[in-house]
Coordinates of C-alpha atoms in Angstrom, one line a residue:
M1 CA 148.2 52.0 111.1
I2 CA 150.2 50.3 108.4
T3 CA 152.3 47.4 109.7
P4 CA 155.9 46.8 108.6
Q5 CA 154.8 43.6 107.0
Q6 CA 152.1 45.4 104.9
K7 CA 154.7 48.0 103.8
Q8 CA 157.1 45.2 102.9
H9 CA 154.3 43.5 100.8
V10 CA 153.7 46.7 98.8
R11 CA 157.5 47.3 98.4
E12 CA 157.9 43.7 97.1
L13 CA 155.1 44.2 94.6
I14 CA 156.6 47.4 93.3
N15 CA 160.0 45.7 93.0
I16 CA 158.6 42.7 91.2
L17 CA 156.9 45.0 88.7
Y18 CA 160.2 46.8 88.2
S19 CA 162.1 43.6 87.8
R20 CA 159.6 42.0 85.4
A21 CA 159.6 45.1 83.3
G22 CA 163.4 45.0 83.1
I23 CA 163.9 48.2 85.1
K24 CA 167.2 47.9 87.0
T25 CA 166.3 49.7 90.1
Q26 CA 164.7 48.9 93.5
F27 CA 162.0 50.9 95.2
R28 CA 163.3 51.9 98.6
G29 CA 161.0 54.7 99.3
E30 CA 158.5 55.0 102.2
V31 CA 155.3 53.1 101.6
N32 CA 152.3 55.2 102.5
E33 CA 148.7 55.7 101.2
D34 CA 149.8 58.0 98.4
V35 CA 152.2 55.3 97.2
A36 CA 149.4 52.8 97.3
A37 CA 147.2 55.1 95.3
V38 CA 149.9 55.4 92.6
V39 CA 150.4 51.6 92.5
G40 CA 146.6 51.1 92.3
D41 CA 146.5 53.4 89.2
L42 CA 149.5 51.7 87.8
L43 CA 147.9 48.3 88.1
T44 CA 144.7 49.5 86.5
D45 CA 146.8 50.7 83.5
I46 CA 148.8 47.5 83.3
A47 CA 145.5 45.6 83.3
T48 CA 144.8 47.1 79.8
C49 CA 147.7 45.1 78.4
S50 CA 148.0 42.1 80.7
D51 CA 145.8 39.2 81.7
A52 CA 147.6 39.0 85.1
F53 CA 145.7 41.9 86.6
R54 CA 142.4 41.9 84.7
W55 CA 140.7 40.1 87.5
V56 CA 141.8 42.5 90.2
P57 CA 138.8 44.5 91.4
K58 CA 138.8 48.3 91.3
P59 CA 139.4 49.8 94.7
T60 CA 136.2 51.0 96.5
G61 CA 136.3 54.7 97.0
G62 CA 138.4 55.3 93.9
K63 CA 141.9 55.0 95.4
A64 CA 143.9 52.0 96.3
S65 CA 145.2 51.8 99.9
V66 CA 148.0 49.8 101.4
L67 CA 145.4 47.4 102.9
W68 CA 143.6 47.1 99.6
L69 CA 146.9 46.1 97.9
V70 CA 147.8 43.6 100.6
K71 CA 144.3 42.0 100.4
N72 CA 144.0 41.9 96.6
I73 CA 147.5 41.3 95.4
S74 CA 148.6 38.1 97.1
Q75 CA 152.0 36.4 97.2
S76 CA 150.6 33.9 94.6
V77 CA 149.7 36.7 92.3
M78 CA 153.1 38.2 92.6
A79 CA 154.7 34.8 91.9
E80 CA 152.5 34.6 88.8
L81 CA 153.5 38.1 87.8
K82 CA 157.1 37.0 87.7
Q83 CA 156.3 34.6 84.9
K84 CA 153.5 36.2 82.9
Q85 CA 153.3 39.7 81.5
S86 CA 153.4 41.8 78.4
V87 CA 156.8 43.2 79.3
T88 CA 156.8 46.0 76.7
C89 CA 153.5 47.4 77.8
M90 CA 154.3 46.9 81.4
R91 CA 157.6 48.8 81.1
A92 CA 156.0 51.7 79.4
R93 CA 153.3 52.0 82.1
I94 CA 155.8 51.7 85.0
L95 CA 158.0 54.3 83.5
Q96 CA 155.0 56.7 83.2
Y97 CA 154.3 56.3 86.9
K98 CA 157.8 56.1 88.3
T99 CA 158.2 59.9 89.1
S100 CA 154.7 59.9 90.8
L101 CA 155.7 56.9 92.9
D102 CA 158.9 58.5 94.0
M103 CA 157.2 61.8 94.8
A104 CA 154.4 60.0 96.8
A105 CA 157.1 58.1 98.7
A106 CA 158.8 61.4 99.6
G107 CA 155.5 62.7 101.0
L108 CA 154.9 65.1 98.2
G109 CA 151.3 63.8 97.5
Y110 CA 149.7 62.3 94.5

C-alpha cells in the first residue's frame, strides 16, 4: 500500500520538474503505480540531457514504482534539481510525457 507521504513525495517530484522546466501548472492527479512508471520513463529520458539524473539507477523489473521513486529520488536530489538542469531539454521531455502522466493519474493505464 502506498502511503500518503510517498504519494506526496512523487507529487512534489513531478511539480519540481514542471516548475524547473518553466511549465506553469501543478500536478494534482492521483499518484499510482502507472504514474510512477511514467515518471520513471521521463527521468530516463531527462538523463540523456542532464547530469542531475545520470546517476539514478534503472528500475529493476523495467518499470519504476512509487517505492522506487521514493527510495531513489531523495529530497536532496529534488533540491539539486531546482538548481541544475538543461531547461530546454527538460521542458521538451516533460511536455512529451504530460498527457501520459495525466492519463495514468486518471486510471487509464500507461
